[in-house]
mmCIF file with all atom_site columns, C-alpha atoms in Angstrom:
data_model
loop_
_atom_site.group_PDB
_atom_site.id
_atom_site.type_symbol
_atom_site.label_atom_id
_atom_site.label_alt_id
_atom_site.label_comp_id
_atom_site.label_asym_id
_atom_site.label_entity_id
_atom_site.label_seq_id
_atom_site.pdbx_PDB_ins_code
_atom_site.Cartn_x
_atom_site.Cartn_y
_atom_site.Cartn_z
_atom_site.occupancy
_atom_site.B_iso_or_equiv
_atom_site.pdbx_formal_charge
_atom_site.auth_seq_id
_atom_site.auth_comp_id
_atom_site.auth_asym_id
_atom_site.auth_atom_id
_atom_site.pdbx_PDB_model_num
ATOM 1   C CA . MET A 1 1   ? -42.144 133.554 59.921 1.00 51.00 ? 1   MET A CA 1
ATOM 2   C CA . ARG A 1 2   ? -44.725 135.825 60.130 1.00 68.00 ? 2   ARG A CA 1
ATOM 3   C CA . ASN A 1 3   ? -47.688 134.973 62.052 1.00 76.00 ? 3   ASN A CA 1
ATOM 4   C CA . LEU A 1 4   ? -50.934 134.494 59.992 1.00 74.00 ? 4   LEU A CA 1
ATOM 5   C CA . ARG A 1 5   ? -53.606 137.178 60.455 1.00 84.00 ? 5   ARG A CA 1
ATOM 6   C CA . PHE A 1 6   ? -57.288 136.695 60.510 1.00 84.00 ? 6   PHE A CA 1
ATOM 7   C CA . GLY A 1 7   ? -57.583 138.959 56.655 1.00 84.00 ? 7   GLY A CA 1
ATOM 8   C CA . ASP A 1 8   ? -54.756 136.694 55.281 1.00 84.00 ? 8   ASP A CA 1
ATOM 9   C CA . ILE A 1 9   ? -56.587 133.635 55.836 1.00 86.00 ? 9   ILE A CA 1
ATOM 10  C CA . ILE A 1 10  ? -60.032 135.176 54.654 1.00 89.00 ? 10  ILE A CA 1
ATOM 11  C CA . ILE A 1 11  ? -58.054 135.956 51.449 1.00 89.00 ? 11  ILE A CA 1
ATOM 12  C CA . PHE A 1 12  ? -56.562 132.596 51.159 1.00 87.00 ? 12  PHE A CA 1
ATOM 13  C CA . ILE A 1 13  ? -60.265 130.803 51.421 1.00 90.00 ? 13  ILE A CA 1
ATOM 14  C CA . PHE A 1 14  ? -61.673 133.466 48.862 1.00 89.00 ? 14  PHE A CA 1
ATOM 15  C CA . MET A 1 15  ? -58.797 132.690 46.535 1.00 91.00 ? 15  MET A CA 1
ATOM 16  C CA . ILE A 1 16  ? -59.312 129.269 46.908 1.00 90.00 ? 16  ILE A CA 1
ATOM 17  C CA . LEU A 1 17  ? -63.328 129.019 46.352 1.00 89.00 ? 17  LEU A CA 1
ATOM 18  C CA . PHE A 1 18  ? -62.482 131.458 43.376 1.00 87.00 ? 18  PHE A CA 1
ATOM 19  C CA . SER A 1 19  ? -60.160 129.129 41.573 1.00 87.00 ? 19  SER A CA 1
ATOM 20  C CA . PHE A 1 20  ? -62.531 125.860 42.101 1.00 82.00 ? 20  PHE A CA 1
ATOM 21  C CA . LEU A 1 21  ? -65.658 128.075 40.643 1.00 80.00 ? 21  LEU A CA 1
ATOM 22  C CA . TYR A 1 22  ? -63.677 129.353 38.287 1.00 76.00 ? 22  TYR A CA 1
ATOM 23  C CA . ALA A 1 23  ? -62.685 125.546 36.803 1.00 73.00 ? 23  ALA A CA 1
ATOM 24  C CA . LYS A 1 24  ? -66.020 124.243 37.230 1.00 70.00 ? 24  LYS A CA 1
ATOM 25  C CA . THR A 1 25  ? -67.508 127.126 34.869 1.00 66.00 ? 25  THR A CA 1
ATOM 26  C CA . LEU A 1 26  ? -64.505 126.525 32.151 1.00 60.00 ? 26  LEU A CA 1
ATOM 27  C CA . ILE A 1 27  ? -65.655 122.342 32.808 1.00 60.00 ? 27  ILE A CA 1
ATOM 28  C CA . GLN A 1 28  ? -69.335 123.332 32.030 1.00 57.00 ? 28  GLN A CA 1
ATOM 29  C CA . ASN A 1 29  ? -69.084 125.797 28.934 1.00 52.00 ? 29  ASN A CA 1
ATOM 30  C CA . LYS A 1 30  ? -67.587 123.080 26.786 1.00 60.00 ? 30  LYS A CA 1
ATOM 31  C CA . SER A 1 31  ? -69.535 123.201 23.638 1.00 68.00 ? 31  SER A CA 1
ATOM 32  C CA . SER A 1 32  ? -70.181 120.348 21.249 1.00 79.00 ? 32  SER A CA 1
ATOM 33  C CA . LYS A 1 33  ? -68.967 122.631 18.368 1.00 88.00 ? 33  LYS A CA 1
ATOM 34  C CA . ILE A 1 34  ? -65.199 123.364 17.292 1.00 90.00 ? 34  ILE A CA 1
ATOM 35  C CA . ILE A 1 35  ? -63.651 125.936 15.184 1.00 92.00 ? 35  ILE A CA 1
ATOM 36  C CA . ILE A 1 36  ? -60.294 125.236 13.016 1.00 93.00 ? 36  ILE A CA 1
ATOM 37  C CA . ASP A 1 37  ? -58.619 128.078 12.093 1.00 93.00 ? 37  ASP A CA 1
ATOM 38  C CA . SER A 1 38  ? -55.890 127.938 9.181  1.00 91.00 ? 38  SER A CA 1
ATOM 39  C CA . TYR A 1 39  ? -53.920 130.769 7.965  1.00 87.00 ? 39  TYR A CA 1
ATOM 40  C CA . ASN A 1 40  ? -56.717 131.443 5.556  1.00 88.00 ? 40  ASN A CA 1
ATOM 41  C CA . LYS A 1 41  ? -60.099 130.293 6.614  1.00 90.00 ? 41  LYS A CA 1
ATOM 42  C CA . SER A 1 42  ? -61.940 129.253 9.613  1.00 91.00 ? 42  SER A CA 1
ATOM 43  C CA . LEU A 1 43  ? -64.099 126.127 9.490  1.00 92.00 ? 43  LEU A CA 1
ATOM 44  C CA . ARG A 1 44  ? -66.598 125.132 12.179 1.00 92.00 ? 44  ARG A CA 1
ATOM 45  C CA . TYR A 1 45  ? -67.755 121.199 12.860 1.00 92.00 ? 45  TYR A CA 1
ATOM 46  C CA . ASP A 1 46  ? -70.071 119.464 15.246 1.00 90.00 ? 46  ASP A CA 1
ATOM 47  C CA . LEU A 1 47  ? -67.960 116.988 17.654 1.00 88.00 ? 47  LEU A CA 1
ATOM 48  C CA . ASN A 1 48  ? -71.053 114.591 17.267 1.00 88.00 ? 48  ASN A CA 1
ATOM 49  C CA . THR A 1 49  ? -70.407 113.664 13.928 1.00 89.00 ? 49  THR A CA 1
ATOM 50  C CA . ASP A 1 50  ? -66.879 111.617 13.441 1.00 92.00 ? 50  ASP A CA 1
ATOM 51  C CA . ARG A 1 51  ? -64.902 112.561 10.313 1.00 93.00 ? 51  ARG A CA 1
ATOM 52  C CA . GLU A 1 52  ? -61.106 112.801 9.273  1.00 95.00 ? 52  GLU A CA 1
ATOM 53  C CA . ILE A 1 53  ? -60.448 116.403 8.479  1.00 94.00 ? 53  ILE A CA 1
ATOM 54  C CA . ILE A 1 54  ? -57.675 117.664 6.087  1.00 94.00 ? 54  ILE A CA 1
ATOM 55  C CA . ILE A 1 55  ? -56.508 121.116 6.249  1.00 93.00 ? 55  ILE A CA 1
ATOM 56  C CA . GLU A 1 56  ? -53.976 123.025 4.536  1.00 92.00 ? 56  GLU A CA 1
ATOM 57  C CA . GLY A 1 57  ? -51.708 124.894 6.404  1.00 91.00 ? 57  GLY A CA 1
ATOM 58  C CA . LEU A 1 58  ? -48.344 127.127 5.853  1.00 91.00 ? 58  LEU A CA 1
ATOM 59  C CA . LEU A 1 59  ? -46.212 123.954 5.865  1.00 92.00 ? 59  LEU A CA 1
ATOM 60  C CA . GLY A 1 60  ? -48.390 121.449 4.411  1.00 92.00 ? 60  GLY A CA 1
ATOM 61  C CA . GLU A 1 61  ? -51.686 119.514 5.403  1.00 93.00 ? 61  GLU A CA 1
ATOM 62  C CA . SER A 1 62  ? -52.550 118.462 8.982  1.00 94.00 ? 62  SER A CA 1
ATOM 63  C CA . LYS A 1 63  ? -55.095 115.748 9.687  1.00 95.00 ? 63  LYS A CA 1
ATOM 64  C CA . ILE A 1 64  ? -57.661 116.609 12.742 1.00 95.00 ? 64  ILE A CA 1
ATOM 65  C CA . LEU A 1 65  ? -59.564 113.334 13.767 1.00 95.00 ? 65  LEU A CA 1
ATOM 66  C CA . ILE A 1 66  ? -63.160 114.067 15.628 1.00 93.00 ? 66  ILE A CA 1
ATOM 67  C CA . THR A 1 67  ? -64.121 110.668 17.242 1.00 91.00 ? 67  THR A CA 1
ATOM 68  C CA . ASN A 1 68  ? -66.491 109.940 20.535 1.00 88.00 ? 68  ASN A CA 1
ATOM 69  C CA . GLY A 1 69  ? -66.885 114.017 21.032 1.00 85.00 ? 69  GLY A CA 1
ATOM 70  C CA . ASN A 1 70  ? -63.204 114.587 21.186 1.00 89.00 ? 70  ASN A CA 1
ATOM 71  C CA . VAL A 1 71  ? -60.731 116.175 19.016 1.00 92.00 ? 71  VAL A CA 1
ATOM 72  C CA . MET A 1 72  ? -57.425 116.087 18.216 1.00 93.00 ? 72  MET A CA 1
ATOM 73  C CA . PHE A 1 73  ? -54.132 116.356 15.638 1.00 94.00 ? 73  PHE A CA 1
ATOM 74  C CA . SER A 1 74  ? -53.694 113.159 14.482 1.00 94.00 ? 74  SER A CA 1
ATOM 75  C CA . ASP A 1 75  ? -50.720 113.948 12.276 1.00 94.00 ? 75  ASP A CA 1
ATOM 76  C CA . SER A 1 76  ? -49.458 117.190 10.931 1.00 93.00 ? 76  SER A CA 1
ATOM 77  C CA . CYS A 1 77  ? -45.954 118.110 8.550  1.00 92.00 ? 77  CYS A CA 1
ATOM 78  C CA . CYS A 1 78  ? -44.128 120.197 11.279 1.00 90.00 ? 78  CYS A CA 1
ATOM 79  C CA . ARG A 1 79  ? -40.743 118.959 13.217 1.00 90.00 ? 79  ARG A CA 1
ATOM 80  C CA . ASP A 1 80  ? -41.706 118.697 16.300 1.00 91.00 ? 80  ASP A CA 1
ATOM 81  C CA . LYS A 1 81  ? -45.476 117.541 16.122 1.00 91.00 ? 81  LYS A CA 1
ATOM 82  C CA . LEU A 1 82  ? -46.057 119.427 19.589 1.00 92.00 ? 82  LEU A CA 1
ATOM 83  C CA . CYS A 1 83  ? -49.780 119.784 18.189 1.00 92.00 ? 83  CYS A CA 1
ATOM 84  C CA . VAL A 1 84  ? -50.019 115.654 18.133 1.00 93.00 ? 84  VAL A CA 1
ATOM 85  C CA . LYS A 1 85  ? -48.775 115.035 21.114 1.00 93.00 ? 85  LYS A CA 1
ATOM 86  C CA . ALA A 1 86  ? -50.892 117.557 23.154 1.00 91.00 ? 86  ALA A CA 1
ATOM 87  C CA . GLY A 1 87  ? -53.284 115.041 22.542 1.00 90.00 ? 87  GLY A CA 1
ATOM 88  C CA . ILE A 1 88  ? -57.302 115.573 22.884 1.00 90.00 ? 88  ILE A CA 1
ATOM 89  C CA . LEU A 1 89  ? -58.995 119.316 23.258 1.00 86.00 ? 89  LEU A CA 1
ATOM 90  C CA . LYS A 1 90  ? -59.761 120.321 26.716 1.00 80.00 ? 90  LYS A CA 1
ATOM 91  C CA . ASN A 1 91  ? -60.042 123.813 27.557 1.00 72.00 ? 91  ASN A CA 1
ATOM 92  C CA . ALA A 1 92  ? -57.410 125.473 25.729 1.00 80.00 ? 92  ALA A CA 1
ATOM 93  C CA . PRO A 1 93  ? -56.702 125.592 22.055 1.00 88.00 ? 93  PRO A CA 1
ATOM 94  C CA . ILE A 1 94  ? -54.594 123.200 20.191 1.00 91.00 ? 94  ILE A CA 1
ATOM 95  C CA . ILE A 1 95  ? -52.313 124.963 17.801 1.00 91.00 ? 95  ILE A CA 1
ATOM 96  C CA . CYS A 1 96  ? -49.790 124.073 15.226 1.00 92.00 ? 96  CYS A CA 1
ATOM 97  C CA . MET A 1 97  ? -47.865 126.735 15.203 1.00 91.00 ? 97  MET A CA 1
ATOM 98  C CA . PRO A 1 98  ? -45.258 126.000 12.293 1.00 91.00 ? 98  PRO A CA 1
ATOM 99  C CA . ASN A 1 99  ? -48.534 124.822 10.397 1.00 91.00 ? 99  ASN A CA 1
ATOM 100 C CA . GLY A 1 100 ? -50.527 128.183 11.279 1.00 92.00 ? 100 GLY A CA 1
ATOM 101 C CA . ILE A 1 101 ? -53.670 125.803 12.585 1.00 94.00 ? 101 ILE A CA 1
ATOM 102 C CA . SER A 1 102 ? -55.697 126.150 15.389 1.00 93.00 ? 102 SER A CA 1
ATOM 103 C CA . ILE A 1 103 ? -58.984 123.947 17.276 1.00 93.00 ? 103 ILE A CA 1
ATOM 104 C CA . ARG A 1 104 ? -60.547 125.204 19.728 1.00 90.00 ? 104 ARG A CA 1
ATOM 105 C CA . PHE A 1 105 ? -64.575 125.493 21.147 1.00 86.00 ? 105 PHE A CA 1
ATOM 106 C CA . GLU A 1 106 ? -67.174 127.829 19.892 1.00 84.00 ? 106 GLU A CA 1
ATOM 107 C CA . LYS A 1 107 ? -68.083 130.208 22.865 1.00 73.00 ? 107 LYS A CA 1
ATOM 108 C CA . ASN A 1 108 ? -71.269 129.446 24.433 1.00 59.00 ? 108 ASN A CA 1
ATOM 109 C CA . VAL A 1 109 ? -72.499 132.988 25.617 1.00 52.00 ? 109 VAL A CA 1
ATOM 110 C CA . GLU A 1 110 ? -76.283 132.863 27.314 1.00 51.00 ? 110 GLU A CA 1
ATOM 111 C CA . ASN A 1 111 ? -77.673 130.271 24.323 1.00 52.00 ? 111 ASN A CA 1
ATOM 112 C CA . HIS A 1 112 ? -76.023 132.637 21.969 1.00 53.00 ? 112 HIS A CA 1
ATOM 113 C CA . ILE A 1 113 ? -73.382 131.356 19.889 1.00 56.00 ? 113 ILE A CA 1
ATOM 114 C CA . GLU A 1 114 ? -70.519 134.199 19.552 1.00 56.00 ? 114 GLU A CA 1
ATOM 115 C CA . ILE A 1 115 ? -67.929 133.533 16.707 1.00 58.00 ? 115 ILE A CA 1
ATOM 116 C CA . ASP A 1 116 ? -64.448 135.623 17.784 1.00 59.00 ? 116 ASP A CA 1
ATOM 117 C CA . SER A 1 117 ? -63.590 136.260 14.092 1.00 62.00 ? 117 SER A CA 1
ATOM 118 C CA . ILE A 1 118 ? -63.953 135.171 10.705 1.00 63.00 ? 118 ILE A CA 1
ATOM 119 C CA . VAL A 1 119 ? -60.767 134.701 8.239  1.00 62.00 ? 119 VAL A CA 1
ATOM 120 C CA . GLN A 1 120 ? -61.551 135.162 4.446  1.00 58.00 ? 120 GLN A CA 1
#
């Protein structure tokens, strides 16, 4: 086994600190708005209002549930239902690939809201 040098230790510590800071930023940047994209439209919702959303996808209808500031797929017509098994939206989008529907947080950029794209 190779001996560790001082430079190796510094790089290792830097990588760990960078990882923690990046994870902290991801957690703090959680928006209160979500965007639901389907094959033919893009919808924006507030997480502070509880509701059930039924959206038409490529295969049929998917049900999306917003409760207590959380969002998740409650039902989908896809075969494996991986989107439903994914649970509550955290830092990465939830995507139902067979049905062509995705849920993601809206980006917050220095108190300005930025939308990646609009599907019409």
